[in-house]
């Protein structure tokens, strides 16, 4: 999929659906049935998702079906986010003793209006999801499980980079460092620079190169690194930033004191914060975090890496840097490091020519090049290399990214002992 697998999106929706706040207010406002129906429909879809996401690469019908499901699932996520936001607001008002506001809200008229509005929205997305699910004209296996050793875990990144293995990024590194060392400041108190590009280009690697440069280290009082991924939860991210400063676990569980602790740590200090792999597309969530970050000294910077240009424009206050693929020479050098040793190149020049063709198909994407180079290191026959070069996976639609067929090739060609 272009941005996030449907299975990951459904997991986010289920987390919202089963939250205590939503459950409590769903009952209080008479929306328990609507929420249960939505949960049931999503569970039915989830039962066949693993099989569908595996088969989409060879079936355009399944790919289109998943795309329609995902569009409606995003609508469901937005509706539940609206419901959860209102529920949390009323809960906080109640805890703060705002009795008159709570009383007004729970007046019969307001309660009926809210129930009708949210009930219709939830019912609408549930019916659309159910209709799409029943449109299925192909067989999918329910309950198909991914072996534990091959399951994808939540993405985590760190600032550590082995610079000796990085090719073709020095000019970009220098440009970003020059921008970071400039003490310009956004009018709202925090300057945000975005590195944008498709998966596999090396956005995290580039950010790590900049983060660990000695000039950057000497310029900032604090350097902080947080992996965001698809869970843009304000409390979790605030806690992670505090932990990055303090170097240990933060035991504060409530958001307000957690934000105050962060402001105490940042106040008057020039900091660099890297928010890696950001997927959030909601202005409101980003604005709430940025409000807390405005207390740093002049010249403080936030660097975010993300695939989506939409996310980039939401967050950035400085010109966005769009990463491109590696040059032909750098691509080949990277592949050569992984796939060849001097003995093999001397023994079989035909592999050299086949490898050139494979690298060209990778489109300059470092992750794809490294994955296939590492795979072919363990294959010595021309027929094995030709099977990769001529694989049908190169012809599959990849939503504008060569990374998907390349990684799928690497994955499907792993020897059994390498999957354990």
Tab-separated table of C-alpha atoms in Angstrom:
chain	number	residue	atom	x	y	z
A	1	UNK	CA	0.000	0.000	0.000
A	2	UNK	CA	1.151	3.539	-0.586
A	3	UNK	CA	1.367	4.706	3.015
A	4	UNK	CA	0.182	2.224	5.633
A	5	UNK	CA	-1.122	-1.350	5.542
A	6	UNK	CA	-4.822	-1.731	6.253
A	7	UNK	CA	-4.019	-4.198	9.041
A	8	UNK	CA	-2.045	-1.474	10.854
A	9	UNK	CA	-4.853	1.033	10.383
A	10	UNK	CA	-7.438	-1.404	11.759
A	11	UNK	CA	-5.272	-2.028	14.795
A	12	UNK	CA	-5.289	1.722	15.496
A	13	UNK	CA	-9.085	1.805	15.125
A	14	UNK	CA	-9.524	-1.170	17.463
A	15	UNK	CA	-7.335	0.561	20.065
A	16	UNK	CA	-9.623	3.610	19.928
A	17	UNK	CA	-12.791	1.486	19.961
A	18	UNK	CA	-11.742	-0.413	23.074
A	19	UNK	CA	-10.448	2.595	25.009
A	20	UNK	CA	-12.086	3.046	28.386
A	21	UNK	CA	-13.139	6.636	27.636
A	22	UNK	CA	-14.931	5.686	24.425
A	23	UNK	CA	-16.567	2.645	26.011
A	24	UNK	CA	-17.779	4.682	28.999
A	25	UNK	CA	-19.256	7.510	26.965
A	26	UNK	CA	-20.612	5.176	24.303
A	27	UNK	CA	-22.815	3.637	26.994
A	28	UNK	CA	-23.668	6.994	28.580
A	29	UNK	CA	-24.766	8.491	25.263
A	30	UNK	CA	-26.646	5.458	23.978
A	31	UNK	CA	-24.179	4.603	21.204
A	32	UNK	CA	-23.096	1.193	22.495
A	33	UNK	CA	-24.941	-0.702	19.729
A	34	UNK	CA	-23.426	1.387	16.931
A	35	UNK	CA	-19.911	0.915	18.321
A	36	UNK	CA	-20.426	-2.840	18.729
A	37	UNK	CA	-21.681	-3.168	15.144
A	38	UNK	CA	-18.634	-1.295	13.844
A	39	UNK	CA	-16.317	-3.489	15.903
A	40	UNK	CA	-18.015	-6.636	14.562
A	41	UNK	CA	-17.672	-5.519	10.934
A	42	UNK	CA	-14.015	-4.621	11.401
A	43	UNK	CA	-13.354	-8.012	13.046
A	44	UNK	CA	-14.855	-9.767	10.022
A	45	UNK	CA	-12.570	-7.823	7.703
A	46	UNK	CA	-9.535	-8.357	9.905
A	47	UNK	CA	-10.015	-12.137	9.743
A	48	UNK	CA	-9.001	-12.224	6.055
A	49	UNK	CA	-6.546	-9.324	5.944
A	50	UNK	CA	-3.310	-11.281	6.230
A	51	UNK	CA	-4.276	-13.422	3.241
A	52	UNK	CA	-5.538	-10.419	1.246
A	53	UNK	CA	-2.433	-8.303	1.836
A	54	UNK	CA	-0.235	-11.240	0.803
A	55	UNK	CA	-2.220	-11.888	-2.418
A	56	UNK	CA	-2.627	-8.248	-3.515
A	57	UNK	CA	0.711	-8.375	-5.365
A	58	UNK	CA	-0.664	-10.871	-7.887
A	59	UNK	CA	-4.316	-9.784	-8.016
A	60	UNK	CA	-5.425	-6.341	-9.147
A	61	UNK	CA	-8.961	-7.131	-7.911
A	62	UNK	CA	-7.744	-7.746	-4.364
A	63	UNK	CA	-5.543	-4.645	-4.479
A	64	UNK	CA	-8.508	-2.474	-5.534
A	65	UNK	CA	-10.709	-4.081	-2.870
A	66	UNK	CA	-8.145	-3.299	-0.177
A	67	UNK	CA	-7.862	0.276	-1.410
A	68	UNK	CA	-11.610	0.831	-1.091
A	69	UNK	CA	-11.618	-0.748	2.347
A	70	UNK	CA	-8.777	1.490	3.455
A	71	UNK	CA	-10.531	4.663	2.283
A	72	UNK	CA	-13.592	3.782	4.388
A	73	UNK	CA	-11.403	2.700	7.308
A	74	UNK	CA	-9.778	6.160	7.325
A	75	UNK	CA	-13.268	7.670	7.537
A	76	UNK	CA	-14.057	5.373	10.483
A	77	UNK	CA	-10.811	6.426	12.172
A	78	UNK	CA	-11.708	10.114	11.748
A	79	UNK	CA	-15.222	9.612	13.175
A	80	UNK	CA	-13.918	7.703	16.194
A	81	UNK	CA	-11.192	10.294	16.730
A	82	UNK	CA	-13.880	13.008	16.798
A	83	UNK	CA	-15.970	10.967	19.235
A	84	UNK	CA	-12.991	10.191	21.483
A	85	UNK	CA	-11.906	13.855	21.504
A	86	UNK	CA	-15.354	14.998	22.634
A	87	UNK	CA	-15.549	12.228	25.221
A	88	UNK	CA	-12.149	13.121	26.653
A	89	UNK	CA	-13.048	16.826	26.717
A	90	UNK	CA	-16.209	16.165	28.709
A	91	UNK	CA	-14.352	13.859	31.064
A	92	UNK	CA	-11.676	16.489	31.749
A	93	UNK	CA	-14.341	19.177	32.244
A	94	UNK	CA	-16.041	16.926	34.762
A	95	UNK	CA	-12.793	16.243	36.636
A	96	UNK	CA	-12.055	19.981	36.798
A	97	UNK	CA	-15.388	20.654	38.411
A	98	UNK	CA	-16.931	22.465	35.448
A	99	UNK	CA	-20.369	21.457	36.644
A	100	UNK	CA	-22.325	24.027	34.678
A	101	UNK	CA	-20.737	22.994	31.367
A	102	UNK	CA	-21.275	19.311	32.054
A	103	UNK	CA	-24.844	19.989	33.093
A	104	UNK	CA	-25.506	21.941	29.916
A	105	UNK	CA	-24.014	19.247	27.772
A	106	UNK	CA	-26.028	16.519	29.415
A	107	UNK	CA	-29.259	18.415	28.944
A	108	UNK	CA	-31.740	16.242	27.089
A	109	UNK	CA	-31.641	18.355	23.912
A	110	UNK	CA	-27.837	18.419	23.578
A	111	UNK	CA	-27.561	14.757	24.400
A	112	UNK	CA	-30.109	13.780	21.740
A	113	UNK	CA	-28.470	16.013	19.116
A	114	UNK	CA	-25.028	14.575	19.824
A	115	UNK	CA	-26.304	10.994	19.846
A	116	UNK	CA	-28.074	11.509	16.514
A	117	UNK	CA	-25.050	13.150	14.896
A	118	UNK	CA	-22.458	10.594	16.031
A	119	UNK	CA	-24.837	7.661	15.662
A	120	UNK	CA	-25.444	8.527	12.015
A	121	UNK	CA	-21.724	8.966	11.309
A	122	UNK	CA	-20.756	5.661	12.945
A	123	UNK	CA	-23.622	3.812	11.254
A	124	UNK	CA	-22.677	5.288	7.870
A	125	UNK	CA	-19.035	4.148	7.958
A	126	UNK	CA	-20.059	0.736	9.335
A	127	UNK	CA	-22.538	0.193	6.491
A	128	UNK	CA	-19.990	1.281	3.882
A	129	UNK	CA	-17.349	-1.066	5.312
A	130	UNK	CA	-19.838	-3.922	5.442
A	131	UNK	CA	-20.937	-3.315	1.835
A	132	UNK	CA	-17.356	-3.294	0.566
A	133	UNK	CA	-16.531	-6.427	2.575
A	134	UNK	CA	-19.471	-8.257	0.988
A	135	UNK	CA	-18.422	-7.176	-2.520
A	136	UNK	CA	-15.561	-9.642	-2.368
A	137	UNK	CA	-15.577	-11.798	-5.511
A	138	UNK	CA	-12.540	-13.906	-4.637
A	139	UNK	CA	-11.640	-16.456	-1.999
A	140	UNK	CA	-9.604	-15.450	1.025
A	141	UNK	CA	-8.552	-17.653	3.915
A	142	UNK	CA	-9.850	-16.550	7.298
A	143	UNK	CA	-7.648	-16.564	10.341
A	144	UNK	CA	-4.439	-17.035	8.346
A	145	UNK	CA	-1.580	-16.266	10.705
A	146	UNK	CA	1.892	-14.977	9.900
A	147	UNK	CA	4.587	-17.159	11.505
A	148	UNK	CA	5.936	-15.428	14.557
A	149	UNK	CA	9.472	-15.299	13.184
A	150	UNK	CA	8.220	-13.416	10.105
A	151	UNK	CA	5.723	-11.060	11.732
A	152	UNK	CA	6.437	-7.344	11.399
A	153	UNK	CA	7.069	-5.611	14.693
A	154	UNK	CA	6.425	-1.976	15.400
A	155	UNK	CA	9.081	0.124	13.692
A	156	UNK	CA	11.807	1.543	15.895
A	157	UNK	CA	14.762	3.660	14.846
A	158	UNK	CA	17.807	5.097	16.568
A	159	UNK	CA	20.360	7.801	15.808
A	160	UNK	CA	23.214	5.298	15.417
A	161	UNK	CA	24.689	5.236	11.902
A	162	UNK	CA	27.685	3.349	10.509
A	163	UNK	CA	29.048	6.135	8.324
A	164	UNK	CA	31.556	3.907	6.529
A	165	UNK	CA	28.735	2.157	4.652
A	166	UNK	CA	26.860	5.286	3.513
A	167	UNK	CA	27.225	6.437	-0.082
A	168	UNK	CA	26.046	9.490	-2.002
A	169	UNK	CA	24.519	11.585	0.791
A	170	UNK	CA	27.310	13.996	1.727
A	171	UNK	CA	25.967	17.011	-0.200
A	172	UNK	CA	22.531	16.625	1.394
A	173	UNK	CA	24.118	16.203	4.814
A	174	UNK	CA	26.101	19.437	4.446
A	175	UNK	CA	23.067	21.385	3.244
A	176	UNK	CA	20.987	20.319	6.258
A	177	UNK	CA	23.805	21.011	8.722
A	178	UNK	CA	24.246	24.525	7.300
A	179	UNK	CA	20.543	25.152	7.855
A	180	UNK	CA	20.640	23.790	11.410
A	181	UNK	CA	23.613	25.938	12.405
A	182	UNK	CA	21.818	29.089	11.257
A	183	UNK	CA	20.171	30.682	14.308
A	184	UNK	CA	17.084	31.773	12.394
A	185	UNK	CA	13.911	31.211	14.370
A	186	UNK	CA	10.327	30.688	13.320
A	187	UNK	CA	7.950	33.436	14.379
A	188	UNK	CA	6.068	30.884	16.484
A	189	UNK	CA	9.176	29.940	18.404
A	190	UNK	CA	10.262	26.670	16.776
A	191	UNK	CA	11.742	26.050	13.305
A	192	UNK	CA	10.761	22.774	11.673
A	193	UNK	CA	12.680	21.210	8.792
A	194	UNK	CA	11.236	18.261	6.866
A	195	UNK	CA	13.026	15.476	5.011
A	196	UNK	CA	10.483	13.894	2.672
A	197	UNK	CA	10.647	10.867	0.367
A	198	UNK	CA	9.372	7.386	-0.338
A	199	UNK	CA	10.218	4.425	1.875
A	200	UNK	CA	13.703	2.969	1.414
A	201	UNK	CA	15.476	6.168	0.338
A	202	UNK	CA	17.406	6.488	3.591
A	203	UNK	CA	15.658	9.397	5.345
A	204	UNK	CA	16.479	7.969	8.782
A	205	UNK	CA	20.097	7.371	7.737
A	206	UNK	CA	20.474	10.950	6.493
A	207	UNK	CA	18.975	12.313	9.712
A	208	UNK	CA	21.373	10.138	11.702
A	209	UNK	CA	24.385	11.444	9.745
A	210	UNK	CA	23.370	15.017	10.543
A	211	UNK	CA	22.506	14.249	14.174
A	212	UNK	CA	25.925	12.717	14.893
A	213	UNK	CA	28.046	15.344	13.166
A	214	UNK	CA	30.486	17.009	15.586
A	215	UNK	CA	29.491	20.496	14.461
A	216	UNK	CA	25.854	19.777	15.278
A	217	UNK	CA	26.757	18.184	18.582
A	218	UNK	CA	28.739	21.291	19.600
A	219	UNK	CA	26.079	23.756	18.471
A	220	UNK	CA	23.105	22.473	20.469
A	221	UNK	CA	22.717	22.198	24.239
A	222	UNK	CA	20.458	19.173	23.774
A	223	UNK	CA	20.063	16.617	20.991
A	224	UNK	CA	16.966	14.411	21.147
A	225	UNK	CA	15.804	11.540	18.925
A	226	UNK	CA	12.300	10.032	18.941
A	227	UNK	CA	10.797	7.495	16.514
A	228	UNK	CA	7.156	8.434	15.889
A	229	UNK	CA	5.810	5.982	13.247
A	230	UNK	CA	2.000	5.694	12.966
A	231	UNK	CA	1.298	6.276	16.678
A	232	UNK	CA	1.272	10.074	17.041
A	233	UNK	CA	0.094	9.971	20.651
A	234	UNK	CA	0.872	13.267	22.412
A	235	UNK	CA	1.460	11.738	25.836
A	236	UNK	CA	3.686	8.956	24.504
A	237	UNK	CA	5.794	11.353	22.442
A	238	UNK	CA	6.111	13.878	25.254
A	239	UNK	CA	7.238	11.115	27.589
A	240	UNK	CA	9.707	9.807	25.011
A	241	UNK	CA	11.269	13.273	24.612
A	242	UNK	CA	11.580	13.639	28.392
A	243	UNK	CA	13.201	10.204	28.602
A	244	UNK	CA	15.634	11.187	25.837
A	245	UNK	CA	16.691	14.189	27.908
A	246	UNK	CA	16.893	12.420	31.254
A	247	UNK	CA	18.341	9.162	29.964
A	248	UNK	CA	15.881	7.021	31.906
A	249	UNK	CA	12.253	6.045	32.284
A	250	UNK	CA	9.733	8.765	33.045
A	251	UNK	CA	7.072	7.705	35.560
A	252	UNK	CA	4.693	10.648	35.076
A	253	UNK	CA	1.377	9.294	33.802
A	254	UNK	CA	-0.730	12.445	33.334
A	255	UNK	CA	-0.260	14.676	30.320
A	256	UNK	CA	-0.285	18.105	32.015
A	257	UNK	CA	2.562	17.468	34.507
A	258	UNK	CA	4.429	15.602	31.760
A	259	UNK	CA	4.276	18.637	29.481
A	260	UNK	CA	5.375	20.908	32.322
A	261	UNK	CA	8.368	18.638	32.975
A	262	UNK	CA	9.335	18.832	29.310
A	263	UNK	CA	9.096	22.621	29.272
A	264	UNK	CA	11.292	22.796	32.377
A	265	UNK	CA	13.928	20.709	30.600
A	266	UNK	CA	13.822	22.693	27.347
A	267	UNK	CA	13.362	26.213	28.701
A	268	UNK	CA	16.220	28.525	27.697
A	269	UNK	CA	18.210	25.744	26.022
A	270	UNK	CA	18.974	25.451	22.321
A	271	UNK	CA	17.871	21.975	21.273
A	272	UNK	CA	17.703	19.763	18.215
A	273	UNK	CA	14.807	17.323	18.158
A	274	UNK	CA	14.561	14.637	15.461
A	275	UNK	CA	11.070	13.179	15.006
A	276	UNK	CA	11.722	10.203	12.778
A	277	UNK	CA	9.170	8.435	10.559
A	278	UNK	CA	6.149	10.697	11.120
A	279	UNK	CA	2.837	9.541	9.635
A	280	UNK	CA	0.393	11.863	11.422
A	281	UNK	CA	-1.833	13.956	9.135
A	282	UNK	CA	-3.793	15.824	11.821
A	283	UNK	CA	-2.975	19.521	12.309
A	284	UNK	CA	-4.475	19.478	15.795
A	285	UNK	CA	-2.179	16.743	17.135
A	286	UNK	CA	0.964	18.391	15.788
A	287	UNK	CA	-0.082	21.847	17.028
A	288	UNK	CA	-0.581	20.489	20.541
A	289	UNK	CA	2.947	19.092	20.609
A	290	UNK	CA	4.504	22.149	18.967
A	291	UNK	CA	2.937	24.420	21.605
A	292	UNK	CA	4.996	22.637	24.256
A	293	UNK	CA	8.211	22.864	22.198
A	294	UNK	CA	8.203	26.655	21.838
A	295	UNK	CA	10.080	27.305	25.071
A	296	UNK	CA	13.571	26.533	23.755
A	297	UNK	CA	16.278	29.116	23.128
A	298	UNK	CA	16.619	30.913	19.794
A	299	UNK	CA	17.981	28.590	17.128
A	300	UNK	CA	16.228	25.467	18.411
A	301	UNK	CA	15.274	23.151	15.558
A	302	UNK	CA	12.983	20.209	14.912
A	303	UNK	CA	13.842	17.838	12.057
A	304	UNK	CA	11.094	15.479	10.915
A	305	UNK	CA	11.364	12.643	8.413
A	306	UNK	CA	8.267	11.389	6.624
A	307	UNK	CA	7.032	9.839	3.396
A	308	UNK	CA	3.895	11.917	2.919
A	309	UNK	CA	4.183	15.358	1.321
A	310	UNK	CA	0.873	16.218	2.959
A	311	UNK	CA	2.389	15.592	6.392
A	312	UNK	CA	5.466	17.580	5.378
A	313	UNK	CA	3.414	20.666	4.517
A	314	UNK	CA	1.436	20.365	7.767
A	315	UNK	CA	4.543	20.418	9.957
A	316	UNK	CA	7.345	22.277	8.168
A	317	UNK	CA	8.126	25.950	8.665
A	318	UNK	CA	11.291	25.807	6.532
A	319	UNK	CA	11.675	24.681	2.884
A	320	UNK	CA	11.088	20.923	2.548
A	321	UNK	CA	13.955	18.700	1.386
A	322	UNK	CA	12.766	16.029	-1.073
A	323	UNK	CA	15.189	13.097	-1.141
A	324	UNK	CA	16.013	11.430	-4.452
A	325	UNK	CA	17.500	8.043	-5.268
A	326	UNK	CA	21.224	7.346	-5.388
A	327	UNK	CA	23.178	7.990	-8.576
A	328	UNK	CA	23.905	5.053	-10.891
A	329	UNK	CA	27.523	4.866	-9.699
A	330	UNK	CA	26.641	5.033	-5.995
A	331	UNK	CA	23.879	2.455	-6.485
A	332	UNK	CA	26.294	0.026	-8.077
A	333	UNK	CA	28.952	0.594	-5.400
A	334	UNK	CA	26.406	-0.148	-2.676
A	335	UNK	CA	25.218	-3.314	-4.431
A	336	UNK	CA	28.806	-4.399	-5.061
A	337	UNK	CA	29.619	-4.117	-1.340
A	338	UNK	CA	26.801	-6.541	-0.498
A	339	UNK	CA	26.679	-8.979	-3.407
A	340	UNK	CA	30.264	-9.532	-4.518
A	341	UNK	CA	33.627	-10.457	-3.194
A	342	UNK	CA	36.757	-10.226	-5.316
A	343	UNK	CA	36.851	-13.984	-5.905
A	344	UNK	CA	33.346	-14.163	-7.385
A	345	UNK	CA	33.810	-11.176	-9.694
A	346	UNK	CA	37.002	-12.705	-11.104
A	347	UNK	CA	35.332	-16.086	-11.628
A	348	UNK	CA	32.079	-14.975	-13.279
A	349	UNK	CA	31.778	-11.723	-15.199
A	350	UNK	CA	28.272	-12.656	-16.323
A	351	UNK	CA	27.004	-12.129	-12.777
A	352	UNK	CA	28.447	-8.631	-12.995
A	353	UNK	CA	26.262	-7.825	-16.036
A	354	UNK	CA	23.154	-9.374	-14.477
A	355	UNK	CA	23.792	-7.435	-11.275
A	356	UNK	CA	23.943	-4.166	-13.256
A	357	UNK	CA	20.480	-4.858	-14.662
A	358	UNK	CA	19.093	-5.678	-11.204
A	359	UNK	CA	20.504	-2.469	-9.720
A	360	UNK	CA	18.886	-0.427	-12.504
A	361	UNK	CA	15.494	-1.932	-11.590
A	362	UNK	CA	15.987	-0.787	-7.961
A	363	UNK	CA	15.672	2.854	-9.023
A	364	UNK	CA	18.371	4.205	-6.711
A	365	UNK	CA	16.643	3.078	-3.495
A	366	UNK	CA	19.302	2.086	-0.939
A	367	UNK	CA	17.095	-0.292	1.069
A	368	UNK	CA	16.113	-2.233	-2.059
A	369	UNK	CA	19.698	-2.353	-3.294
A	370	UNK	CA	21.033	-3.597	0.034
A	371	UNK	CA	18.267	-6.177	0.446
A	372	UNK	CA	18.825	-7.743	-2.976
A	373	UNK	CA	22.596	-7.448	-2.727
A	374	UNK	CA	22.581	-9.303	0.584
A	375	UNK	CA	20.263	-11.948	-0.882
A	376	UNK	CA	22.410	-12.565	-3.976
A	377	UNK	CA	25.571	-12.829	-1.932
A	378	UNK	CA	24.422	-16.355	-1.052
A	379	UNK	CA	23.452	-17.332	-4.639
A	380	UNK	CA	26.247	-18.437	-6.927
A	381	UNK	CA	24.547	-19.662	-10.122
A	382	UNK	CA	23.582	-17.507	-13.088
A	383	UNK	CA	20.098	-19.038	-13.126
A	384	UNK	CA	19.442	-17.790	-9.567
A	385	UNK	CA	20.545	-14.268	-10.453
A	386	UNK	CA	18.511	-14.336	-13.664
A	387	UNK	CA	15.408	-15.431	-11.732
A	388	UNK	CA	15.703	-12.232	-9.658
A	389	UNK	CA	16.364	-10.020	-12.705
A	390	UNK	CA	13.440	-11.471	-14.645
A	391	UNK	CA	10.993	-11.948	-11.776
A	392	UNK	CA	7.333	-11.097	-12.359
A	393	UNK	CA	7.394	-8.999	-9.172
A	394	UNK	CA	9.146	-6.159	-11.004
A	395	UNK	CA	6.019	-5.725	-13.122
A	396	UNK	CA	3.607	-5.430	-10.202
A	397	UNK	CA	2.075	-1.999	-9.471
A	398	UNK	CA	3.938	-0.516	-6.516
A	399	UNK	CA	2.115	2.794	-6.045
A	400	UNK	CA	5.086	4.771	-7.327
A	401	UNK	CA	7.706	2.913	-5.318
A	402	UNK	CA	10.248	0.326	-6.516
A	403	UNK	CA	10.859	-0.666	-2.906
A	404	UNK	CA	7.856	-2.984	-2.631
A	405	UNK	CA	8.662	-5.428	-5.456
A	406	UNK	CA	12.357	-5.381	-4.556
A	407	UNK	CA	11.757	-6.234	-0.908
A	408	UNK	CA	9.094	-8.776	-1.834
A	409	UNK	CA	11.664	-10.494	-4.059
A	410	UNK	CA	14.165	-10.543	-1.213
A	411	UNK	CA	11.577	-11.866	1.228
A	412	UNK	CA	10.228	-14.636	-1.016
A	413	UNK	CA	13.738	-15.828	-1.905
A	414	UNK	CA	15.014	-16.197	1.639
A	415	UNK	CA	16.275	-19.654	2.407
A	416	UNK	CA	14.210	-21.392	5.136
A	417	UNK	CA	17.042	-21.246	7.672
A	418	UNK	CA	17.285	-17.464	7.193
A	419	UNK	CA	13.615	-17.018	8.149
A	420	UNK	CA	13.984	-18.718	11.517
